[in-house]
């Protein structure tokens, strides 16, 4: 049986974070197959919103293989098809689901940096011109990094994301209205006094 919190998160990502509309193309990218439950729910939500989902699921091992075997020419190859995709779609969902946070620790950092520079135009197209959202999917590696059990990390993640964002927005608007009327704002707390 699937976790209902996954379905709720998918609805928030597609409906609230991205506001997917009918006819829009949405890339659902995941860093590993571990994100499958969330990928499938997001896929479903995009369809329900009238969008066109496209999936891009990675295997963490391919990164290691790439950096261990790629030639200089391959490291510096610009993936035109990925860039074209970034230009043509409206929305991106990027799901991080790491199995090993140290997977690239044995790789020369200069290779990773060099490749990042090659891919920068794609990242900039997405970040600066598209609607996008990045989220974690709970894995043992992410739980370990947070110094939590998997169950604790799941509760933490879903507790932080699966909230009524419209209610939060209304509260923020009320607070903004109060703050906008003030000429000076002072925040006081233990070891804090900001003006």
Short mmCIF file of N, CA and C in Angstrom, two decimals:
data_model
loop_
_atom_site.label_atom_id
_atom_site.label_comp_id
_atom_site.label_asym_id
_atom_site.label_seq_id
_atom_site.Cartn_x
_atom_site.Cartn_y
_atom_site.Cartn_z
N UNK A 1 0.85 -1.19 0.00
CA UNK A 1 0.00 0.00 0.00
C UNK A 1 0.89 1.25 0.00
N UNK A 2 0.54 2.20 -0.83
CA UNK A 2 1.36 3.40 -0.93
C UNK A 2 1.06 4.38 0.20
N UNK A 3 2.04 5.19 0.50
CA UNK A 3 1.93 6.19 1.56
C UNK A 3 1.07 7.35 1.04
N UNK A 4 -0.06 7.66 1.70
CA UNK A 4 -0.92 8.75 1.22
C UNK A 4 -0.22 10.10 1.22
N UNK A 5 0.85 10.23 2.00
CA UNK A 5 1.59 11.49 2.04
C UNK A 5 2.30 11.75 0.72
N UNK A 6 2.65 10.67 0.01
CA UNK A 6 3.30 10.81 -1.30
C UNK A 6 2.31 11.42 -2.30
N UNK A 7 1.09 10.92 -2.27
CA UNK A 7 0.05 11.44 -3.17
C UNK A 7 -0.23 12.91 -2.87
N UNK A 8 -0.29 13.25 -1.58
CA UNK A 8 -0.55 14.64 -1.20
C UNK A 8 0.59 15.55 -1.67
N UNK A 9 1.83 15.11 -1.49
CA UNK A 9 2.98 15.90 -1.94
C UNK A 9 2.93 16.11 -3.45
N UNK A 10 2.58 15.07 -4.19
CA UNK A 10 2.48 15.18 -5.65
C UNK A 10 1.45 16.24 -6.04
N UNK A 11 0.32 16.23 -5.35
CA UNK A 11 -0.72 17.23 -5.61
C UNK A 11 -0.24 18.65 -5.35
N UNK A 12 0.53 18.82 -4.27
CA UNK A 12 1.08 20.13 -3.93
C UNK A 12 2.09 20.58 -4.99
N UNK A 13 2.97 19.67 -5.40
CA UNK A 13 3.99 20.01 -6.39
C UNK A 13 3.36 20.46 -7.71
N UNK A 14 2.37 19.69 -8.17
CA UNK A 14 1.76 19.97 -9.47
C UNK A 14 0.76 21.12 -9.40
N UNK A 15 -0.10 21.10 -8.38
CA UNK A 15 -1.16 22.10 -8.29
C UNK A 15 -0.71 23.43 -7.71
N UNK A 16 0.00 23.39 -6.60
CA UNK A 16 0.39 24.63 -5.92
C UNK A 16 1.73 25.18 -6.41
N UNK A 17 2.77 24.35 -6.35
CA UNK A 17 4.12 24.83 -6.68
C UNK A 17 4.26 25.23 -8.14
N UNK A 18 3.73 24.41 -9.03
CA UNK A 18 3.88 24.67 -10.47
C UNK A 18 2.63 25.26 -11.12
N UNK A 19 1.47 24.95 -10.58
CA UNK A 19 0.23 25.42 -11.20
C UNK A 19 0.10 24.94 -12.63
N UNK A 20 0.31 23.65 -12.83
CA UNK A 20 0.28 23.07 -14.19
C UNK A 20 -1.08 23.31 -14.83
N UNK A 21 -1.04 23.78 -16.08
CA UNK A 21 -2.26 24.05 -16.83
C UNK A 21 -2.40 23.08 -18.00
N UNK A 22 -3.62 23.01 -18.50
CA UNK A 22 -3.92 22.14 -19.64
C UNK A 22 -2.99 22.46 -20.81
N UNK A 23 -2.45 21.40 -21.40
CA UNK A 23 -1.60 21.54 -22.58
C UNK A 23 -0.13 21.79 -22.29
N UNK A 24 0.23 22.00 -21.02
CA UNK A 24 1.63 22.28 -20.70
C UNK A 24 2.45 20.99 -20.63
N UNK A 25 3.69 21.09 -21.07
CA UNK A 25 4.63 19.97 -20.99
C UNK A 25 5.41 20.08 -19.69
N UNK A 26 5.49 18.96 -18.97
CA UNK A 26 6.13 18.94 -17.66
C UNK A 26 7.16 17.82 -17.61
N UNK A 27 8.43 18.18 -17.38
CA UNK A 27 9.47 17.17 -17.19
C UNK A 27 9.49 16.78 -15.73
N UNK A 28 9.41 15.48 -15.48
CA UNK A 28 9.53 14.94 -14.13
C UNK A 28 10.86 14.21 -14.09
N UNK A 29 11.85 14.84 -13.46
CA UNK A 29 13.20 14.27 -13.39
C UNK A 29 13.44 13.74 -11.99
N UNK A 30 14.05 12.57 -11.91
CA UNK A 30 14.40 11.98 -10.62
C UNK A 30 15.83 11.49 -10.68
N UNK A 31 16.55 11.70 -9.59
CA UNK A 31 17.97 11.34 -9.55
C UNK A 31 18.20 9.84 -9.47
N UNK A 32 17.16 9.09 -9.07
CA UNK A 32 17.30 7.64 -9.02
C UNK A 32 15.94 6.97 -9.05
N UNK A 33 15.97 5.68 -9.27
CA UNK A 33 14.74 4.89 -9.30
C UNK A 33 14.06 4.82 -7.93
N UNK A 34 14.76 5.23 -6.88
CA UNK A 34 14.17 5.22 -5.54
C UNK A 34 12.97 6.16 -5.43
N UNK A 35 12.91 7.15 -6.30
CA UNK A 35 11.82 8.13 -6.28
C UNK A 35 10.57 7.65 -7.00
N UNK A 36 10.56 6.41 -7.46
CA UNK A 36 9.45 5.91 -8.28
C UNK A 36 8.06 6.20 -7.70
N UNK A 37 7.80 5.98 -6.40
CA UNK A 37 6.44 6.27 -5.90
C UNK A 37 6.01 7.72 -6.14
N UNK A 38 6.91 8.66 -5.90
CA UNK A 38 6.56 10.07 -6.10
C UNK A 38 6.49 10.41 -7.59
N UNK A 39 7.38 9.87 -8.38
CA UNK A 39 7.35 10.11 -9.83
C UNK A 39 6.00 9.68 -10.40
N UNK A 40 5.53 8.50 -10.01
CA UNK A 40 4.25 8.00 -10.54
C UNK A 40 3.08 8.87 -10.11
N UNK A 41 3.10 9.34 -8.87
CA UNK A 41 2.01 10.21 -8.39
C UNK A 41 2.05 11.57 -9.08
N UNK A 42 3.23 12.12 -9.28
CA UNK A 42 3.35 13.40 -9.99
C UNK A 42 2.89 13.22 -11.44
N UNK A 43 3.28 12.13 -12.07
CA UNK A 43 2.86 11.81 -13.44
C UNK A 43 1.33 11.83 -13.52
N UNK A 44 0.70 11.17 -12.56
CA UNK A 44 -0.77 11.09 -12.51
C UNK A 44 -1.38 12.48 -12.33
N UNK A 45 -0.81 13.27 -11.42
CA UNK A 45 -1.34 14.62 -11.16
C UNK A 45 -1.21 15.53 -12.37
N UNK A 46 -0.10 15.41 -13.10
CA UNK A 46 0.09 16.21 -14.31
C UNK A 46 -1.00 15.86 -15.33
N UNK A 47 -1.27 14.57 -15.49
CA UNK A 47 -2.33 14.14 -16.41
C UNK A 47 -3.69 14.68 -15.98
N UNK A 48 -3.97 14.60 -14.68
CA UNK A 48 -5.25 15.10 -14.16
C UNK A 48 -5.39 16.61 -14.38
N UNK A 49 -4.27 17.33 -14.39
CA UNK A 49 -4.29 18.77 -14.62
C UNK A 49 -4.38 19.11 -16.12
N UNK A 50 -4.33 18.08 -16.97
CA UNK A 50 -4.40 18.30 -18.42
C UNK A 50 -3.05 18.53 -19.07
N UNK A 51 -1.97 18.31 -18.30
CA UNK A 51 -0.63 18.49 -18.84
C UNK A 51 -0.10 17.25 -19.51
N UNK A 52 1.10 17.39 -20.06
CA UNK A 52 1.77 16.29 -20.76
C UNK A 52 3.05 15.95 -20.01
N UNK A 53 3.04 14.86 -19.23
CA UNK A 53 4.24 14.51 -18.45
C UNK A 53 5.30 13.81 -19.28
N UNK A 54 6.55 14.18 -19.03
CA UNK A 54 7.71 13.54 -19.64
C UNK A 54 8.62 13.13 -18.48
N UNK A 55 9.06 11.88 -18.47
CA UNK A 55 9.91 11.45 -17.36
C UNK A 55 11.37 11.35 -17.77
N UNK A 56 12.23 11.62 -16.79
CA UNK A 56 13.67 11.51 -16.96
C UNK A 56 14.23 10.96 -15.65
N UNK A 57 14.40 9.64 -15.61
CA UNK A 57 14.84 8.98 -14.39
C UNK A 57 16.29 8.55 -14.54
N UNK A 58 17.10 8.94 -13.59
CA UNK A 58 18.51 8.59 -13.65
C UNK A 58 18.85 7.40 -12.76
N UNK A 59 20.01 6.87 -12.97
CA UNK A 59 20.59 5.87 -12.08
C UNK A 59 21.85 6.50 -11.53
N UNK A 60 21.98 6.54 -10.22
CA UNK A 60 23.14 7.21 -9.62
C UNK A 60 24.46 6.68 -10.16
N UNK A 61 24.50 5.41 -10.46
CA UNK A 61 25.75 4.79 -10.93
C UNK A 61 26.25 5.38 -12.25
N UNK A 62 25.33 5.93 -13.06
CA UNK A 62 25.77 6.47 -14.35
C UNK A 62 26.71 7.66 -14.18
N UNK A 63 26.54 8.41 -13.12
CA UNK A 63 27.44 9.55 -12.87
C UNK A 63 28.87 9.06 -12.67
N UNK A 64 29.03 8.04 -11.83
CA UNK A 64 30.36 7.47 -11.58
C UNK A 64 30.95 6.91 -12.86
N UNK A 65 30.15 6.17 -13.59
CA UNK A 65 30.62 5.58 -14.85
C UNK A 65 31.06 6.70 -15.80
N UNK A 66 30.24 7.74 -15.89
CA UNK A 66 30.56 8.86 -16.79
C UNK A 66 31.91 9.47 -16.45
N UNK A 67 32.09 9.84 -15.20
CA UNK A 67 33.35 10.52 -14.82
C UNK A 67 34.56 9.60 -14.85
N UNK A 68 34.35 8.31 -14.70
CA UNK A 68 35.47 7.37 -14.76
C UNK A 68 35.88 7.01 -16.19
N UNK A 69 34.94 7.08 -17.13
CA UNK A 69 35.23 6.61 -18.48
C UNK A 69 35.13 7.67 -19.58
N UNK A 70 34.52 8.82 -19.29
CA UNK A 70 34.33 9.83 -20.34
C UNK A 70 35.65 10.47 -20.74
N UNK A 71 35.79 10.69 -22.04
CA UNK A 71 36.96 11.41 -22.56
C UNK A 71 36.75 12.91 -22.32
N UNK A 72 37.79 13.68 -22.55
CA UNK A 72 37.71 15.14 -22.43
C UNK A 72 36.61 15.67 -23.37
N UNK A 73 36.56 15.10 -24.57
CA UNK A 73 35.54 15.51 -25.54
C UNK A 73 34.14 15.22 -25.00
N UNK A 74 33.96 14.08 -24.36
CA UNK A 74 32.65 13.73 -23.82
C UNK A 74 32.28 14.60 -22.62
N UNK A 75 33.26 14.92 -21.78
CA UNK A 75 33.02 15.81 -20.64
C UNK A 75 32.53 17.16 -21.15
N UNK A 76 33.09 17.62 -22.26
CA UNK A 76 32.77 18.95 -22.79
C UNK A 76 31.68 18.94 -23.86
N UNK A 77 31.04 17.81 -24.07
CA UNK A 77 29.96 17.73 -25.05
C UNK A 77 28.70 18.41 -24.48
N UNK A 78 28.16 19.33 -25.25
CA UNK A 78 26.92 20.01 -24.84
C UNK A 78 25.73 19.21 -25.35
N UNK A 79 24.86 18.73 -24.44
CA UNK A 79 23.71 17.92 -24.86
C UNK A 79 22.58 18.78 -25.46
N UNK A 80 22.66 18.97 -26.76
CA UNK A 80 21.69 19.81 -27.47
C UNK A 80 20.24 19.36 -27.24
N UNK A 81 20.02 18.04 -27.18
CA UNK A 81 18.65 17.56 -27.00
C UNK A 81 18.09 17.99 -25.65
N UNK A 82 18.92 17.97 -24.61
CA UNK A 82 18.47 18.41 -23.28
C UNK A 82 18.17 19.91 -23.29
N UNK A 83 19.00 20.66 -24.00
CA UNK A 83 18.79 22.11 -24.08
C UNK A 83 17.49 22.40 -24.84
N UNK A 84 17.27 21.70 -25.93
CA UNK A 84 16.05 21.86 -26.71
C UNK A 84 14.83 21.54 -25.84
N UNK A 85 14.93 20.46 -25.08
CA UNK A 85 13.85 20.08 -24.17
C UNK A 85 13.59 21.21 -23.17
N UNK A 86 14.65 21.74 -22.58
CA UNK A 86 14.51 22.82 -21.59
C UNK A 86 13.84 24.05 -22.20
N UNK A 87 14.13 24.33 -23.46
CA UNK A 87 13.53 25.49 -24.14
C UNK A 87 12.04 25.27 -24.43
N UNK A 88 11.65 24.03 -24.68
CA UNK A 88 10.31 23.74 -25.18
C UNK A 88 9.27 23.43 -24.10
N UNK A 89 9.68 23.02 -22.91
CA UNK A 89 8.69 22.65 -21.90
C UNK A 89 8.40 23.85 -20.99
N UNK A 90 7.27 23.76 -20.28
CA UNK A 90 6.86 24.86 -19.40
C UNK A 90 7.28 24.65 -17.95
N UNK A 91 7.31 23.39 -17.51
CA UNK A 91 7.54 23.11 -16.08
C UNK A 91 8.52 21.96 -15.86
N UNK A 92 9.22 22.03 -14.73
CA UNK A 92 10.15 20.97 -14.33
C UNK A 92 9.91 20.60 -12.88
N UNK A 93 9.83 19.31 -12.63
CA UNK A 93 9.83 18.78 -11.26
C UNK A 93 11.13 18.00 -11.13
N UNK A 94 11.97 18.40 -10.19
CA UNK A 94 13.24 17.71 -9.98
C UNK A 94 13.19 17.04 -8.61
N UNK A 95 13.23 15.72 -8.60
CA UNK A 95 13.12 14.95 -7.36
C UNK A 95 14.46 14.32 -7.04
N UNK A 96 14.99 14.68 -5.89
CA UNK A 96 16.27 14.10 -5.44
C UNK A 96 15.97 12.91 -4.55
N UNK A 97 16.56 11.78 -4.89
CA UNK A 97 16.34 10.54 -4.13
C UNK A 97 17.64 9.76 -4.08
N UNK A 98 18.58 10.29 -3.34
CA UNK A 98 19.92 9.71 -3.32
C UNK A 98 20.00 8.42 -2.51
N UNK A 99 20.72 7.46 -3.07
CA UNK A 99 21.01 6.22 -2.34
C UNK A 99 22.36 6.32 -1.65
N UNK A 100 23.23 7.18 -2.18
CA UNK A 100 24.59 7.32 -1.64
C UNK A 100 25.05 8.76 -1.82
N UNK A 101 25.04 9.52 -0.75
CA UNK A 101 25.43 10.94 -0.81
C UNK A 101 26.92 11.13 -1.10
N UNK A 102 27.70 10.07 -0.99
CA UNK A 102 29.15 10.16 -1.22
C UNK A 102 29.55 9.45 -2.51
N UNK A 103 28.60 9.22 -3.39
CA UNK A 103 28.86 8.44 -4.61
C UNK A 103 29.98 9.02 -5.47
N UNK A 104 30.13 10.33 -5.48
CA UNK A 104 31.14 10.96 -6.33
C UNK A 104 32.39 11.38 -5.55
N UNK A 105 32.53 10.90 -4.33
CA UNK A 105 33.66 11.34 -3.50
C UNK A 105 35.02 10.93 -4.08
N UNK A 106 35.07 9.88 -4.88
CA UNK A 106 36.33 9.45 -5.48
C UNK A 106 36.62 10.07 -6.84
N UNK A 107 35.76 10.98 -7.27
CA UNK A 107 35.90 11.61 -8.59
C UNK A 107 36.65 12.94 -8.45
N UNK A 108 37.51 13.22 -9.40
CA UNK A 108 38.25 14.48 -9.43
C UNK A 108 37.25 15.65 -9.51
N UNK A 109 37.23 16.52 -8.50
CA UNK A 109 36.27 17.63 -8.50
C UNK A 109 36.38 18.55 -9.72
N UNK A 110 37.56 18.63 -10.32
CA UNK A 110 37.71 19.49 -11.50
C UNK A 110 36.89 18.97 -12.68
N UNK A 111 36.71 17.65 -12.76
CA UNK A 111 35.88 17.08 -13.83
C UNK A 111 34.42 17.45 -13.63
N UNK A 112 33.98 17.36 -12.38
CA UNK A 112 32.59 17.71 -12.06
C UNK A 112 32.35 19.19 -12.34
N UNK A 113 33.30 20.02 -11.97
CA UNK A 113 33.20 21.46 -12.21
C UNK A 113 33.18 21.78 -13.71
N UNK A 114 34.04 21.10 -14.45
CA UNK A 114 34.10 21.30 -15.91
C UNK A 114 32.77 20.93 -16.56
N UNK A 115 32.20 19.80 -16.14
CA UNK A 115 30.92 19.36 -16.69
C UNK A 115 29.80 20.33 -16.31
N UNK A 116 29.83 20.81 -15.08
CA UNK A 116 28.81 21.77 -14.63
C UNK A 116 28.81 23.02 -15.49
N UNK A 117 29.99 23.48 -15.87
CA UNK A 117 30.09 24.67 -16.73
C UNK A 117 29.47 24.40 -18.10
N UNK A 118 29.67 23.20 -18.61
CA UNK A 118 29.09 22.82 -19.91
C UNK A 118 27.56 22.83 -19.82
N UNK A 119 27.03 22.34 -18.71
CA UNK A 119 25.58 22.20 -18.55
C UNK A 119 24.90 23.49 -18.08
N UNK A 120 25.67 24.50 -17.73
CA UNK A 120 25.12 25.73 -17.15
C UNK A 120 24.02 26.38 -17.99
N UNK A 121 24.13 26.48 -19.32
CA UNK A 121 23.04 27.09 -20.09
C UNK A 121 21.70 26.37 -19.92
N UNK A 122 21.74 25.06 -19.72
CA UNK A 122 20.50 24.30 -19.51
C UNK A 122 19.92 24.67 -18.15
N UNK A 123 20.76 24.66 -17.13
CA UNK A 123 20.31 25.02 -15.78
C UNK A 123 19.74 26.43 -15.76
N UNK A 124 20.42 27.35 -16.42
CA UNK A 124 19.95 28.74 -16.45
C UNK A 124 18.61 28.88 -17.17
N UNK A 125 18.43 28.14 -18.24
CA UNK A 125 17.15 28.16 -18.96
C UNK A 125 16.02 27.72 -18.04
N UNK A 126 16.26 26.65 -17.29
CA UNK A 126 15.23 26.13 -16.39
C UNK A 126 14.97 27.09 -15.23
N UNK A 127 16.02 27.47 -14.54
CA UNK A 127 15.88 28.28 -13.33
C UNK A 127 15.36 29.68 -13.62
N UNK A 128 15.79 30.28 -14.72
CA UNK A 128 15.43 31.67 -15.00
C UNK A 128 14.19 31.85 -15.87
N UNK A 129 13.79 30.82 -16.61
CA UNK A 129 12.71 31.03 -17.57
C UNK A 129 11.54 30.05 -17.45
N UNK A 130 11.64 29.09 -16.58
CA UNK A 130 10.58 28.08 -16.46
C UNK A 130 10.03 28.04 -15.05
N UNK A 131 8.86 27.44 -14.91
CA UNK A 131 8.34 27.16 -13.57
C UNK A 131 8.96 25.83 -13.16
N UNK A 132 9.58 25.80 -11.99
CA UNK A 132 10.27 24.59 -11.57
C UNK A 132 10.17 24.42 -10.06
N UNK A 133 10.32 23.19 -9.64
CA UNK A 133 10.33 22.88 -8.21
C UNK A 133 11.32 21.74 -7.98
N UNK A 134 12.00 21.83 -6.87
CA UNK A 134 12.98 20.82 -6.46
C UNK A 134 12.53 20.27 -5.12
N UNK A 135 12.52 18.96 -4.99
CA UNK A 135 12.16 18.39 -3.69
C UNK A 135 12.94 17.10 -3.45
N UNK A 136 13.01 16.73 -2.20
CA UNK A 136 13.63 15.46 -1.82
C UNK A 136 12.56 14.40 -1.70
N UNK A 137 12.94 13.18 -2.01
CA UNK A 137 12.11 12.02 -1.70
C UNK A 137 12.87 11.26 -0.62
N UNK A 138 12.20 10.85 0.45
CA UNK A 138 12.91 10.23 1.57
C UNK A 138 13.63 8.93 1.18
N UNK A 139 14.92 8.91 1.45
CA UNK A 139 15.73 7.70 1.25
C UNK A 139 16.59 7.51 2.49
N UNK A 140 17.15 6.33 2.61
CA UNK A 140 18.04 6.06 3.75
C UNK A 140 19.23 7.01 3.75
N UNK A 141 19.77 7.33 2.58
CA UNK A 141 20.93 8.22 2.50
C UNK A 141 20.59 9.62 3.00
N UNK A 142 19.43 10.14 2.60
CA UNK A 142 19.03 11.47 3.05
C UNK A 142 18.71 11.47 4.54
N UNK A 143 18.10 10.40 5.02
CA UNK A 143 17.82 10.27 6.45
C UNK A 143 19.12 10.23 7.25
N UNK A 144 20.07 9.46 6.75
CA UNK A 144 21.36 9.35 7.42
C UNK A 144 22.07 10.71 7.46
N UNK A 145 22.02 11.43 6.36
CA UNK A 145 22.64 12.76 6.31
C UNK A 145 21.99 13.71 7.33
N UNK A 146 20.69 13.55 7.54
CA UNK A 146 19.96 14.37 8.51
C UNK A 146 20.07 13.82 9.93
N UNK A 147 20.80 12.72 10.07
CA UNK A 147 20.98 12.04 11.36
C UNK A 147 19.64 11.62 11.96
N UNK A 148 18.82 11.01 11.10
CA UNK A 148 17.50 10.52 11.50
C UNK A 148 17.31 9.12 10.96
N UNK A 149 16.35 8.41 11.55
CA UNK A 149 15.93 7.15 10.95
C UNK A 149 15.11 7.50 9.71
N UNK A 150 14.89 6.52 8.84
CA UNK A 150 14.09 6.79 7.64
C UNK A 150 12.69 7.25 8.03
N UNK A 151 12.08 6.58 9.00
CA UNK A 151 10.73 6.94 9.42
C UNK A 151 10.69 8.38 9.97
N UNK A 152 11.69 8.74 10.77
CA UNK A 152 11.76 10.11 11.30
C UNK A 152 11.91 11.12 10.16
N UNK A 153 12.75 10.78 9.19
CA UNK A 153 12.98 11.69 8.07
C UNK A 153 11.71 11.84 7.22
N UNK A 154 11.00 10.73 7.00
CA UNK A 154 9.73 10.80 6.26
C UNK A 154 8.76 11.73 6.98
N UNK A 155 8.63 11.56 8.30
CA UNK A 155 7.72 12.41 9.08
C UNK A 155 8.15 13.87 8.99
N UNK A 156 9.45 14.11 9.08
CA UNK A 156 9.99 15.47 8.99
C UNK A 156 9.68 16.08 7.62
N UNK A 157 10.02 15.35 6.56
CA UNK A 157 9.84 15.86 5.20
C UNK A 157 8.37 16.14 4.89
N UNK A 158 7.52 15.16 5.14
CA UNK A 158 6.10 15.35 4.82
C UNK A 158 5.45 16.37 5.75
N UNK A 159 5.94 16.45 6.99
CA UNK A 159 5.43 17.46 7.91
C UNK A 159 5.75 18.88 7.46
N UNK A 160 6.89 19.03 6.79
CA UNK A 160 7.32 20.35 6.31
C UNK A 160 6.69 20.72 4.97
N UNK A 161 6.33 19.74 4.17
CA UNK A 161 5.83 20.02 2.82
C UNK A 161 4.33 19.85 2.66
N UNK A 162 3.76 18.90 3.36
CA UNK A 162 2.34 18.60 3.16
C UNK A 162 1.46 19.43 4.08
N UNK A 163 1.48 20.73 3.85
CA UNK A 163 0.67 21.65 4.64
C UNK A 163 -0.27 22.39 3.69
N UNK A 164 -1.21 23.11 4.27
CA UNK A 164 -2.15 23.88 3.48
C UNK A 164 -1.48 25.20 3.08
N UNK A 165 -0.90 25.22 1.90
CA UNK A 165 -0.13 26.39 1.46
C UNK A 165 -1.00 27.61 1.22
N UNK A 166 -2.27 27.42 0.89
CA UNK A 166 -3.16 28.57 0.73
C UNK A 166 -3.41 29.25 2.07
N UNK A 167 -3.52 28.44 3.12
CA UNK A 167 -3.69 28.96 4.48
C UNK A 167 -2.43 29.73 4.90
N UNK A 168 -1.27 29.20 4.58
CA UNK A 168 0.00 29.87 4.89
C UNK A 168 0.06 31.21 4.16
N UNK A 169 -0.34 31.22 2.90
CA UNK A 169 -0.32 32.45 2.10
C UNK A 169 -1.22 33.52 2.73
N UNK A 170 -2.41 33.12 3.18
CA UNK A 170 -3.32 34.08 3.81
C UNK A 170 -2.70 34.67 5.07
N UNK A 171 -2.07 33.84 5.90
CA UNK A 171 -1.42 34.32 7.12
C UNK A 171 -0.28 35.28 6.78
N UNK A 172 0.49 34.94 5.74
CA UNK A 172 1.59 35.82 5.32
C UNK A 172 1.06 37.16 4.83
N UNK A 173 -0.05 37.14 4.10
CA UNK A 173 -0.64 38.39 3.61
C UNK A 173 -1.11 39.26 4.76
N UNK A 174 -1.70 38.62 5.80
CA UNK A 174 -2.14 39.37 6.98
C UNK A 174 -0.94 39.99 7.69
N UNK A 175 0.11 39.23 7.85
CA UNK A 175 1.32 39.73 8.50
C UNK A 175 1.95 40.85 7.68
N UNK A 176 1.96 40.69 6.38
CA UNK A 176 2.52 41.72 5.49
C UNK A 176 1.74 43.02 5.63
N UNK A 177 0.42 42.92 5.71
CA UNK A 177 -0.42 44.12 5.85
C UNK A 177 -0.07 44.87 7.14
N UNK A 178 0.17 44.15 8.22
CA UNK A 178 0.56 44.77 9.49
C UNK A 178 1.93 45.41 9.37
N UNK A 179 2.88 44.67 8.81
CA UNK A 179 4.24 45.18 8.67
C UNK A 179 4.32 46.38 7.73
N UNK A 180 3.52 46.38 6.69
CA UNK A 180 3.52 47.49 5.73
C UNK A 180 3.06 48.81 6.37
N UNK A 181 2.24 48.72 7.42
CA UNK A 181 1.75 49.92 8.10
C UNK A 181 2.80 50.52 9.04
N UNK A 182 3.78 49.73 9.41
CA UNK A 182 4.79 50.19 10.37
C UNK A 182 5.92 50.93 9.68
N UNK A 183 6.49 51.91 10.40
CA UNK A 183 7.67 52.60 9.87
C UNK A 183 8.94 51.95 10.43
N UNK A 184 8.81 51.30 11.60
CA UNK A 184 9.93 50.59 12.21
C UNK A 184 9.41 49.25 12.71
N UNK A 185 10.19 48.20 12.47
CA UNK A 185 9.84 46.87 12.96
C UNK A 185 10.97 46.41 13.88
N UNK A 186 10.61 45.94 15.06
CA UNK A 186 11.61 45.46 16.01
C UNK A 186 11.26 44.03 16.39
N UNK A 187 12.23 43.14 16.25
CA UNK A 187 12.05 41.74 16.61
C UNK A 187 12.96 41.45 17.79
N UNK A 188 12.34 41.03 18.90
CA UNK A 188 13.09 40.77 20.13
C UNK A 188 12.86 39.33 20.56
N UNK A 189 13.93 38.67 20.93
CA UNK A 189 13.87 37.30 21.42
C UNK A 189 15.12 37.01 22.21
N UNK A 190 15.24 35.81 22.69
CA UNK A 190 16.43 35.42 23.44
C UNK A 190 17.66 35.61 22.55
N UNK A 191 18.60 36.42 23.01
CA UNK A 191 19.83 36.74 22.28
C UNK A 191 19.57 37.42 20.93
N UNK A 192 18.39 38.03 20.78
CA UNK A 192 18.04 38.70 19.52
C UNK A 192 17.37 40.03 19.80
N UNK A 193 17.81 41.06 19.11
CA UNK A 193 17.16 42.37 19.16
C UNK A 193 17.44 43.05 17.82
N UNK A 194 16.51 42.88 16.88
CA UNK A 194 16.67 43.42 15.53
C UNK A 194 15.71 44.58 15.32
N UNK A 195 16.21 45.67 14.73
CA UNK A 195 15.35 46.81 14.42
C UNK A 195 15.46 47.10 12.94
#
